[in-house]
Coordinates of C-alpha atoms in Angstrom, one line a residue:
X605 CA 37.0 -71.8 -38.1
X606 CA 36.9 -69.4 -34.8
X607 CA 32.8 -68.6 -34.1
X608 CA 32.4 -65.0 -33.1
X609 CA 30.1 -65.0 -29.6
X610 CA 27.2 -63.5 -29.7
X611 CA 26.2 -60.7 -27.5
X612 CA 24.3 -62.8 -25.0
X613 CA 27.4 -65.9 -25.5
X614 CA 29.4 -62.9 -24.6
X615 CA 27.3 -61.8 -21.7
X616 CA 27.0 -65.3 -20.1
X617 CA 30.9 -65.8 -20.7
X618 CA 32.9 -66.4 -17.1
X619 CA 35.7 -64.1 -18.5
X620 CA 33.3 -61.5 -19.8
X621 CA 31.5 -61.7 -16.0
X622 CA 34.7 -61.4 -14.0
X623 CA 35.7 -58.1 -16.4
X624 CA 32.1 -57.5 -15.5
X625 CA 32.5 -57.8 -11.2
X626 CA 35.9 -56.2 -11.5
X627 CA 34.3 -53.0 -12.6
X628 CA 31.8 -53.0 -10.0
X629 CA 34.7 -53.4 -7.3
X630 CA 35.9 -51.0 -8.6
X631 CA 32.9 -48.7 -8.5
X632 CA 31.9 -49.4 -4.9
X633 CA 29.0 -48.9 -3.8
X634 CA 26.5 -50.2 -1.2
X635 CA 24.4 -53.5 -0.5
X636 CA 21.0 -53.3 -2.9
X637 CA 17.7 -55.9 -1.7
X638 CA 19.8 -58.6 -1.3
X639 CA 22.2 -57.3 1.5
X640 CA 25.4 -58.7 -0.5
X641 CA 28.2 -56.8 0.0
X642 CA 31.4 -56.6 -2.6
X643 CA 33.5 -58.8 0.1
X644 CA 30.5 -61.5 0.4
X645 CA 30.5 -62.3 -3.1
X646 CA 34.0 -62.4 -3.3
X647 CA 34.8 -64.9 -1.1
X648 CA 33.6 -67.5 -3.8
X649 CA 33.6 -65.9 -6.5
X650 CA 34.4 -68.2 -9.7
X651 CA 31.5 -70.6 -8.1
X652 CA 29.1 -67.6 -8.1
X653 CA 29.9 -66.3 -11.2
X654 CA 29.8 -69.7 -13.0
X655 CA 26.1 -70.4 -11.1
X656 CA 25.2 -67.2 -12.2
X657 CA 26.1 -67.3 -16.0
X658 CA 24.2 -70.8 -15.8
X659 CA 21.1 -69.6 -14.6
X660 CA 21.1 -67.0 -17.5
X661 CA 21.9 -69.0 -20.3
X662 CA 19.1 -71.7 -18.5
X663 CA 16.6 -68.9 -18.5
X664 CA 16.7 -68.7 -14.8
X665 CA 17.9 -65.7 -13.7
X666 CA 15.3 -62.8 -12.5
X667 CA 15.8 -59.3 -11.7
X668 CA 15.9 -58.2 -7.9
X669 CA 13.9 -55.7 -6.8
X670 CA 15.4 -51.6 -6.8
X671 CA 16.2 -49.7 -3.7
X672 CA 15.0 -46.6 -5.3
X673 CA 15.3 -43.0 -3.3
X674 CA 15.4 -39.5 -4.5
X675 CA 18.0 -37.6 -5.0
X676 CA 17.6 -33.6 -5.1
X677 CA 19.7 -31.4 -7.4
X678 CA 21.6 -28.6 -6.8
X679 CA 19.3 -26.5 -9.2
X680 CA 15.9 -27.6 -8.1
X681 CA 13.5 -30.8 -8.4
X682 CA 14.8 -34.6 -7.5
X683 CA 16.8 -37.0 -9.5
X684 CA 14.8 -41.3 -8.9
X685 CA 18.2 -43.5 -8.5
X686 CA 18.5 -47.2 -8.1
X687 CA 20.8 -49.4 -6.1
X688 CA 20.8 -53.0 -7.5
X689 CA 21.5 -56.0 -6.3
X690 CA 24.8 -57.8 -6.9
X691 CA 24.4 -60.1 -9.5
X692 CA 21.7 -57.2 -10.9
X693 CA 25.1 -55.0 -11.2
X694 CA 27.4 -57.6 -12.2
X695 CA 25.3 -59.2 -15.4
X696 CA 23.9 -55.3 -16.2
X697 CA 27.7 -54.3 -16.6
X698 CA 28.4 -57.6 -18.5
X699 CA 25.3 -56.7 -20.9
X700 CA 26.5 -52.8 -21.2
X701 CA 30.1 -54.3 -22.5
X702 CA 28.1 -57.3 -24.7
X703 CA 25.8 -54.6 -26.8
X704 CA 27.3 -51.7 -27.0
X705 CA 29.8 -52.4 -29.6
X706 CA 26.4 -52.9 -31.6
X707 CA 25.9 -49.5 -30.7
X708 CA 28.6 -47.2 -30.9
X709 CA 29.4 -47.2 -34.7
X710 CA 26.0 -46.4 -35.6
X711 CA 26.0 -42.9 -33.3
X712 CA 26.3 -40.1 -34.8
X713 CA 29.7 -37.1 -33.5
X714 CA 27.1 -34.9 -31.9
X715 CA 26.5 -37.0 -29.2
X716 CA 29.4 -37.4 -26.3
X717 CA 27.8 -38.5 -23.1
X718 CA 28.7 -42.2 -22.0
X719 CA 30.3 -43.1 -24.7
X720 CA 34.5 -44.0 -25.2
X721 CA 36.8 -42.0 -26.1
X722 CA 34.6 -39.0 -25.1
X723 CA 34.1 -36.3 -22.8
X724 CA 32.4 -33.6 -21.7
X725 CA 35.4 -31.2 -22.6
X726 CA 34.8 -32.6 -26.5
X727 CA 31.5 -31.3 -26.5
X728 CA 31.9 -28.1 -25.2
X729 CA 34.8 -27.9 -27.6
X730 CA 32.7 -28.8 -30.7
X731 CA 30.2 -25.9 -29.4
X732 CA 33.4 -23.2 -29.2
X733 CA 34.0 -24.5 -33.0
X734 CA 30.1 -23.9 -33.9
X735 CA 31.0 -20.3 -32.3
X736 CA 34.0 -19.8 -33.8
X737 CA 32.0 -20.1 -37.5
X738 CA 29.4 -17.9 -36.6
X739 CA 27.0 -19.1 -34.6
X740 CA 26.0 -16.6 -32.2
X741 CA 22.5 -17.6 -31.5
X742 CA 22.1 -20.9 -28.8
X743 CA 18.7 -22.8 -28.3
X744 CA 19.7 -24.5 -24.8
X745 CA 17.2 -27.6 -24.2
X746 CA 16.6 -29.4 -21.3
X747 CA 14.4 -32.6 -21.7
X748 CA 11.9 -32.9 -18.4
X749 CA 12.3 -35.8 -17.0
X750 CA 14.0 -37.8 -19.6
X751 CA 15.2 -41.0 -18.1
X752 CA 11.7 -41.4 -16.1
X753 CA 9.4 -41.5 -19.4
X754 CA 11.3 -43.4 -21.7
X755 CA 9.0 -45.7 -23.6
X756 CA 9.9 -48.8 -23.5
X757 CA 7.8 -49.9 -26.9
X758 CA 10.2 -47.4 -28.6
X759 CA 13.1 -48.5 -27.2
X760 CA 13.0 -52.1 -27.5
X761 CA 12.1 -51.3 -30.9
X762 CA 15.0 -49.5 -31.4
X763 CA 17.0 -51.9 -29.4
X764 CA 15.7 -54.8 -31.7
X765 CA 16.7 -53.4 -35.0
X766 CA 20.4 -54.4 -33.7
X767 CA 20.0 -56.8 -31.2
X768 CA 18.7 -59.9 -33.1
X769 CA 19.0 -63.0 -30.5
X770 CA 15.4 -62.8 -28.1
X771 CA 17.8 -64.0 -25.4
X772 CA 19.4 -60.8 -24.7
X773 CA 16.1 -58.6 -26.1
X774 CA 14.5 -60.8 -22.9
X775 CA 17.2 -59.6 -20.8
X776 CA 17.0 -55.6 -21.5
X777 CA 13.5 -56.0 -21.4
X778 CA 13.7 -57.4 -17.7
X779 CA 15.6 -54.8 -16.9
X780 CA 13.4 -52.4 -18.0
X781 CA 10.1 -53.5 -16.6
X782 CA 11.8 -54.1 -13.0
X783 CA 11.3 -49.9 -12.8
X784 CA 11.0 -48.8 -9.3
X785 CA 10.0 -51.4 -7.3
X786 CA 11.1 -51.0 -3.7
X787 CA 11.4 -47.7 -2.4
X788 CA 11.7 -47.2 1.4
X789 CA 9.8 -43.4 1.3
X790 CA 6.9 -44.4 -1.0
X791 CA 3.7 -45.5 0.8
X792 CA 2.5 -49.3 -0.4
X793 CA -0.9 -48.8 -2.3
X794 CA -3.6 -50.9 -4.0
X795 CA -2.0 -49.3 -7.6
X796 CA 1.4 -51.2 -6.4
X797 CA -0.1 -54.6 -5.9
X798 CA -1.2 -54.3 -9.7
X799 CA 2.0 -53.1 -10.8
X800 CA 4.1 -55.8 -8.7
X801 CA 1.7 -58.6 -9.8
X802 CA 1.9 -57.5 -13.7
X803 CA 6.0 -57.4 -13.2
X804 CA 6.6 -61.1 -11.8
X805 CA 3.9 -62.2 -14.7
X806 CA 6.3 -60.4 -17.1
X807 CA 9.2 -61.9 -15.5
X808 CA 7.9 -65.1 -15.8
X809 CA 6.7 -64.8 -19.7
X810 CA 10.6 -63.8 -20.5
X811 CA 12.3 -66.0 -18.5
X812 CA 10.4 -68.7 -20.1
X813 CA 10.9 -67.1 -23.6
X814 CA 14.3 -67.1 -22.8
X815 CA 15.1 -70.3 -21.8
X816 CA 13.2 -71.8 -25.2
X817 CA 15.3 -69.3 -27.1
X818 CA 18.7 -70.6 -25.2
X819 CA 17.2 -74.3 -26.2
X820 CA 17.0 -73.5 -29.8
X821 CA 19.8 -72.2 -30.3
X822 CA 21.7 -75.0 -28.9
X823 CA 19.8 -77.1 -31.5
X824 CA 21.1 -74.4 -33.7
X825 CA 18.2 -72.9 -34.6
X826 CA 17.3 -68.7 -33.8
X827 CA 14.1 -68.4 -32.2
X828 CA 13.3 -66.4 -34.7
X829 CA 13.4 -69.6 -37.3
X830 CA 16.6 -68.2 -38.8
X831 CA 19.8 -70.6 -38.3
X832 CA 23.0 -69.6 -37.3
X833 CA 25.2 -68.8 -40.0
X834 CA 28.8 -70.6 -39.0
X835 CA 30.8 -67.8 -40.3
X836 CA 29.3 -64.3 -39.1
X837 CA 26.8 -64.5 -36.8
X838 CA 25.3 -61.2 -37.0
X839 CA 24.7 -61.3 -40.9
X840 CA 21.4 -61.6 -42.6
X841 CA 20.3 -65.2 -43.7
X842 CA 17.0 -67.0 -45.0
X843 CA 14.8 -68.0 -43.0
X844 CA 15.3 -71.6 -42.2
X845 CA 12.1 -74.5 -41.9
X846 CA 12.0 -75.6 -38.3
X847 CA 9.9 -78.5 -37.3
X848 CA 7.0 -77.9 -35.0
X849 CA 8.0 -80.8 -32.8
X850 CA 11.8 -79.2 -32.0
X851 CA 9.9 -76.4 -30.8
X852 CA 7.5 -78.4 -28.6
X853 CA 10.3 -80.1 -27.3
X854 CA 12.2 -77.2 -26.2
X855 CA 9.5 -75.5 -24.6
X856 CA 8.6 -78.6 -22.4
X857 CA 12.6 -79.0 -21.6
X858 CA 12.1 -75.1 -20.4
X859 CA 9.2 -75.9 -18.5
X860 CA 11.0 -78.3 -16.5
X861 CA 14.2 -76.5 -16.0
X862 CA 12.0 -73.4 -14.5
X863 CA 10.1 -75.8 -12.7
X864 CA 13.2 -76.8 -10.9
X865 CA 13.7 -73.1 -10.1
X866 CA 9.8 -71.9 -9.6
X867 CA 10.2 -71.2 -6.1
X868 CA 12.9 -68.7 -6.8
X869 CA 10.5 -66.0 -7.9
X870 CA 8.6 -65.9 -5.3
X871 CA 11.0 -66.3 -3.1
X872 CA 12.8 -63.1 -4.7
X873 CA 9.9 -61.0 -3.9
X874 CA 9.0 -62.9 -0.7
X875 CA 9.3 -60.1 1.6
X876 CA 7.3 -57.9 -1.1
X877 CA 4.6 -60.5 -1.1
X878 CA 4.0 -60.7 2.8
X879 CA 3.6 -57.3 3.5
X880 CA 1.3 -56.9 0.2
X881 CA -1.4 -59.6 -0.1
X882 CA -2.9 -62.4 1.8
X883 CA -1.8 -66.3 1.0
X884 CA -5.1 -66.9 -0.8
X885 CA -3.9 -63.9 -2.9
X886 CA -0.8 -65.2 -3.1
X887 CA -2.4 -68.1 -4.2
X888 CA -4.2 -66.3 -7.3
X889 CA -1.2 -64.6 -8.0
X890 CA 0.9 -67.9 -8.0
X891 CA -2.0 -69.2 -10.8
X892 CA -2.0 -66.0 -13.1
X893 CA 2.4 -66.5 -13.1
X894 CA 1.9 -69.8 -14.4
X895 CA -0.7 -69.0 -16.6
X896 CA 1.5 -66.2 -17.7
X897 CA 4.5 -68.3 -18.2
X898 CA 2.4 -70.6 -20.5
X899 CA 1.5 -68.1 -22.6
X900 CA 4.9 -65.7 -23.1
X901 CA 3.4 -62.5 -24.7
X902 CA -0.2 -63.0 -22.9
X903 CA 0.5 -59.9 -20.1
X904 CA 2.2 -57.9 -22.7
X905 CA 0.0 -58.1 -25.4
X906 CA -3.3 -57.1 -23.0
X907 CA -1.3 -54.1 -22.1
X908 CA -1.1 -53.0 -25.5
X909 CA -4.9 -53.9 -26.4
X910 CA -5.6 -52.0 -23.4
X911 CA -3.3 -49.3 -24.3
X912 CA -1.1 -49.1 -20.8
X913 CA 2.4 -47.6 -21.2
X914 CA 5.2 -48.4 -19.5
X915 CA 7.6 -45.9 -19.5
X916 CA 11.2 -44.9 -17.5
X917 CA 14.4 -46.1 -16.9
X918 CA 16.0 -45.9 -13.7
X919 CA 19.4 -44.3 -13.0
X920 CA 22.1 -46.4 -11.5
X921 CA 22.3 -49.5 -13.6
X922 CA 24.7 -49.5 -15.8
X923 CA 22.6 -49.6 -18.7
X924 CA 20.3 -46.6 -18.0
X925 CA 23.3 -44.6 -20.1
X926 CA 23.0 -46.5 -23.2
X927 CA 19.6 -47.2 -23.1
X928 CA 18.7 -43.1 -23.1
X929 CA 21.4 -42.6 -26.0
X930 CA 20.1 -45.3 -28.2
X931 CA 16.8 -43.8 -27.8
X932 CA 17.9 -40.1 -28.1
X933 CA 19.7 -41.5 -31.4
X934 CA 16.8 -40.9 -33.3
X935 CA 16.3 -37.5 -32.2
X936 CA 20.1 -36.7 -33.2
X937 CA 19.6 -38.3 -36.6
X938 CA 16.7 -36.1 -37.0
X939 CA 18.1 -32.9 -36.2
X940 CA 21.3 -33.9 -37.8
X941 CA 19.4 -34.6 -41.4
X942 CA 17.9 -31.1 -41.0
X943 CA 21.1 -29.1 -40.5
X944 CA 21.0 -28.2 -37.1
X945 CA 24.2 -28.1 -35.5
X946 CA 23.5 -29.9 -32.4
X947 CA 25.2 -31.4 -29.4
X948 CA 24.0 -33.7 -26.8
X949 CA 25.8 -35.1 -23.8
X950 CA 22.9 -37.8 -22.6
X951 CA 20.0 -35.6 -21.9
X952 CA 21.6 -31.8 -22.4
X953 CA 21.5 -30.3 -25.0
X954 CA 22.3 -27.2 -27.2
X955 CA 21.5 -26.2 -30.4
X956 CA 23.8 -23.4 -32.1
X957 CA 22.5 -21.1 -34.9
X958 CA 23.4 -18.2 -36.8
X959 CA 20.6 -15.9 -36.0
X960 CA 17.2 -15.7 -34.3
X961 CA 14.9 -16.9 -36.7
X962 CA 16.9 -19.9 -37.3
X963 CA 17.1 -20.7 -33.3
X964 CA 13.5 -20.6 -33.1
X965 CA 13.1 -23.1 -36.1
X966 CA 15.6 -25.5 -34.6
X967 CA 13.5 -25.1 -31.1
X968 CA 10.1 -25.9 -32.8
X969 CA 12.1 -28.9 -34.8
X970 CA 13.6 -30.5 -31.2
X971 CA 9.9 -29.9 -29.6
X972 CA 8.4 -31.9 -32.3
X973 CA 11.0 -34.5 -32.8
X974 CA 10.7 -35.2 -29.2
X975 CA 7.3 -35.4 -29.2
X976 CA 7.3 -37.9 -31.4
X977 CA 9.7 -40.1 -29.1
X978 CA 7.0 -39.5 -26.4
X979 CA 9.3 -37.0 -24.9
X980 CA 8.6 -33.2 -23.7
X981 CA 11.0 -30.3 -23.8
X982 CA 11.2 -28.4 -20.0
X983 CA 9.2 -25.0 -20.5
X984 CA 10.9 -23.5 -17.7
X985 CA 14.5 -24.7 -18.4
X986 CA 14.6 -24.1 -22.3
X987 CA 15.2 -20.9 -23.8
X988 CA 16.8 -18.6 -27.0
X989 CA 19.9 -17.2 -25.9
X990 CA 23.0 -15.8 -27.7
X991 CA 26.4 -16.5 -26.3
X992 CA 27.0 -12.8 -25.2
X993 CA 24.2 -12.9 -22.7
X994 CA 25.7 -15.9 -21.3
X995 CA 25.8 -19.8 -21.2
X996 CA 26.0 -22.8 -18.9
X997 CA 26.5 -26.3 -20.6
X998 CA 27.7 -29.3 -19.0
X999 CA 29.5 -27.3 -15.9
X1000 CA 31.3 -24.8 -18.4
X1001 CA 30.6 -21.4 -18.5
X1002 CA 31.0 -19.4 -21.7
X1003 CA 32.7 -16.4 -22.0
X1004 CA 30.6 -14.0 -22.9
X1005 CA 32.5 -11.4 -25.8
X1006 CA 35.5 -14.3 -26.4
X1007 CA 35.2 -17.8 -27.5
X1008 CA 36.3 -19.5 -24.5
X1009 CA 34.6 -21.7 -21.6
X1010 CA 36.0 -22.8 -18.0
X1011 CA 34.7 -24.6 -15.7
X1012 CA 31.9 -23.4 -13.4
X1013 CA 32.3 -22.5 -10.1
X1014 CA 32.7 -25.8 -8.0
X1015 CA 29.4 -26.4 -6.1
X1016 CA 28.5 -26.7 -2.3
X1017 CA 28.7 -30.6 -2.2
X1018 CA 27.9 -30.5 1.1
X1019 CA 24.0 -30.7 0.9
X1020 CA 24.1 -34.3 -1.5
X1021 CA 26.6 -35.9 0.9
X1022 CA 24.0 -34.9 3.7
X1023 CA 21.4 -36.7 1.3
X1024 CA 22.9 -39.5 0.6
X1025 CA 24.0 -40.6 4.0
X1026 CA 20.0 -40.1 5.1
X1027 CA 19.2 -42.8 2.1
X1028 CA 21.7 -45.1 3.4
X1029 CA 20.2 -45.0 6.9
X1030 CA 16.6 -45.1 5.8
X1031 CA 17.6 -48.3 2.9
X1032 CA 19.9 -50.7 5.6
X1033 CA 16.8 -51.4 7.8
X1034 CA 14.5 -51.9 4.9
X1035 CA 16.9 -54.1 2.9
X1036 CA 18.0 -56.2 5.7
X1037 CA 14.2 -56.6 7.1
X1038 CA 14.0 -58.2 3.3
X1039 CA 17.0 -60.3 3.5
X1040 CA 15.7 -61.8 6.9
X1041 CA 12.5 -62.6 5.8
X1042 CA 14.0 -64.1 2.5
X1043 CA 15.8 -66.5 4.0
X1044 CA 13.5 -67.6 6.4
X1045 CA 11.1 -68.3 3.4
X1046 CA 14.2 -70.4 1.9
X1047 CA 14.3 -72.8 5.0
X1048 CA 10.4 -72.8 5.3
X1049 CA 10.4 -74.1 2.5
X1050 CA 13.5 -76.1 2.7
X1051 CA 12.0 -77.8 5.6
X1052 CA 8.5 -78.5 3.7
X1053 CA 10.3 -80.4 0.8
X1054 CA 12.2 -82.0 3.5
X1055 CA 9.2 -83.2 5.4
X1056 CA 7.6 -84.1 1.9
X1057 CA 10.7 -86.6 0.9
X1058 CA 10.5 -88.2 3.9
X1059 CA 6.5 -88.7 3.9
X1060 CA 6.9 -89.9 0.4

């Protein structure tokens, strides 16, 4: 009988990852921490992908750190985006393809942004129909900051109630606490140490987790103690008795494997680490990764106790798109239950209404709903209107005494082309300053094991 892949199978499937790579060709793009352009990886690229789906389904695999800059918008404040590294954008495009078929069934027809099969002109048709019935009255939200304080306790929470294998859950949640971690504007600070330090000790505890997991489940057991059902591997089952002693023994096996690849991490963040602490630091920080590694949920669990957040989700990934709608689900299910005719594209939104007492229910409904999700509506950007005073959704502008909407008035470009060519100037020297000292920390090290084999 054929066995359906699981997401993460699917994710660390060559095929899947060369789908994956074309679409970042395809996409373009510049050279993230790592300084590996779209032609270097090319050049052997089966090998690289191949190494690269091993060290994920090993549990070796760790994110790069984010060239982050800021962005400003034609309309005021600044938009945080994030240019990964290679392998960052290959496997994160992989991932988007593996989950969100998980996804997409359970979302709900008022939302259109990032998802197939629709567009921006569906949305701003569904609001022309809402018109056309007699809704006059419009409650036009605007989410402040939406991307940059998504919780990430909610959404892996959400996330989980689908995603079932801890393999991939370790993944996304990776992803998500890599956050902005190299940005060539922002000062360094005492608060960034912390935060740096409490990332690689995460890293650590789910690569670890993850490379148990992947050791389980070739002994074909979940590591949730469930087994693998042969025919449908996404159904419910019973849980099944596992032995103590297979899970010892696949936690030493991971413990070796990562040992093996140890000096990767702190390679990874080598050219963080020298500019940030002092080797004896280093030192203490080397201790408190092990120590985290030993104990998986150790660092997580103390932020919880202690009641730190961590919150956002950086644009640029290829994941940030699902991630907001899977999170902004549960607000569309809310509003949807109550009878508001809403549509969202990502983080826009409208509400339309047949009159002004209902408009300012379905504003007080989204403000609370959101609050909920740990989210806040913008005071300055969200407003009561009707559609003969005017509206602007998604780059349409509504007619204002007949149901139609054309395009907006193409913008002055100009300015964000200027922007982005000052980030690529100010990100080269920083990220090949990284590369440079990455590598030498590779053949300092080289050359110590070297040394070392021949002493021994």
């Amino acid at each position: 009988m054929h066995k359906r892949l699981t997401p993460f199978d699917a994710l660390c499937d060559p095929n899947n990852l060369l789908k994956a790579w074309r679409t970042v060709r395809k996409s373009k793009g510049v050279a993230g921490i790592d300084q590996v352009s779209l032609a270097d990886y090319e050049r052997d690229l089966l090998a690289n992908l191949e190494t690269l789906a091993t060290r994920v389904r090993e549990g070796r695999y760790y994110p790069m750190p984010l060239l982050t800059f800021e962005l400003k918008k034609a309309n005021g404040g600044a938009r945080t985006v994030a240019i990964l590294a290679m392998e960052d954008r290959i496997l994160q495009r992989a991932a988007l393809e593996a989950n969100e078929p998980l996804f997409e069934p359970a979302f709900l027809n008022c939302s259109y942004g990032f998802r197939p099969q629709r567009s921006t002109a569906m949305a701003v048709q569904r609001v022309l129909d809402y018109r056309a019935a007699g809704d006059v009255y419009v409650v036009d939200g605007d989410i402040a900051d939406c991307f940059g304080t998504l919780d990430h306790r909610l959404l892996m929470q959400f996330i989980s109630a689908r995603v079932r294998d801890k393999r991939m859950l370790n993944l996304l949640q990776m992803w998500l606490d890599s956050g902005q971690t190299l940005s060539p504007t922002e000062a360094t600070t005492a608060a960034e140490q912390d935060s740096w330090a409490d990332r690689v000790s995460t890293f650590a505890a789910n690569s670890l987790d993850g490379a148990v997991s992947h050791l389980l489940a070739e002994r074909g057991v979940s590591s949730y103690g469930y087994a693998y059902p042969a025919d449908d591997l996404y159904a419910t089952t019973e849980p099944a008795d596992v032995k103590e002693a297979v899970k010892d023994a696949a936690r030493k096996e991971a413990y070796k494997r990562l040992g093996k690849d140890a000096a990767l991490l702190g390679l990874t963040y080598l050219a963080r680490v020298s500019r940030l602490v002092s080797p004896t630091t280093l030192a203490i920080t080397g201790a408190m990764v092990v120590a985290s590694a030993a104990y998986p949920y150790a660092a997580r669990k103390w932020r919880e106790r202690n009641g730190t957040r961590r919150i956002g989700a950086v644009q640029g990934g290829s994941l940030s798109p699902l991630f907001s709608n899977i999170y902004l689900h549960e607000f569309d299910l809310a509003l949807t239950k109550a009878g508001f005719h809403l549509v969202r594209f990502a983080d826009d939104w409208v509400i339309c209404c047949r009159d002004a007492h209902r408009a300012q229910k379905a504003l007080e409904f989204a403000t609370q709903k959101l609050a909920e999700l740990r989210l806040q509506v913008h005071p300055a950007k969200t407003r009561i209107t009707r559609f003969d005073e005017g509206l602007d959704f998604l780059g349409y502008r509504f007619a204002q005494f007949e149901n139609t909407a054309a395009p907006s008035a193409v913008k002055n470009t100009l300015p964000a082309l200027k922007a982005l060519a000052s980030v690529r100037a100010a990100v080269t020297p920083v990220a090949q300053q990284a590369a440079q000292q990455t590598r030498q920390g590779i053949a300092r090290w080289t050359e110590r094991m070297k040394r070392k084999g021949e002493s021994a």
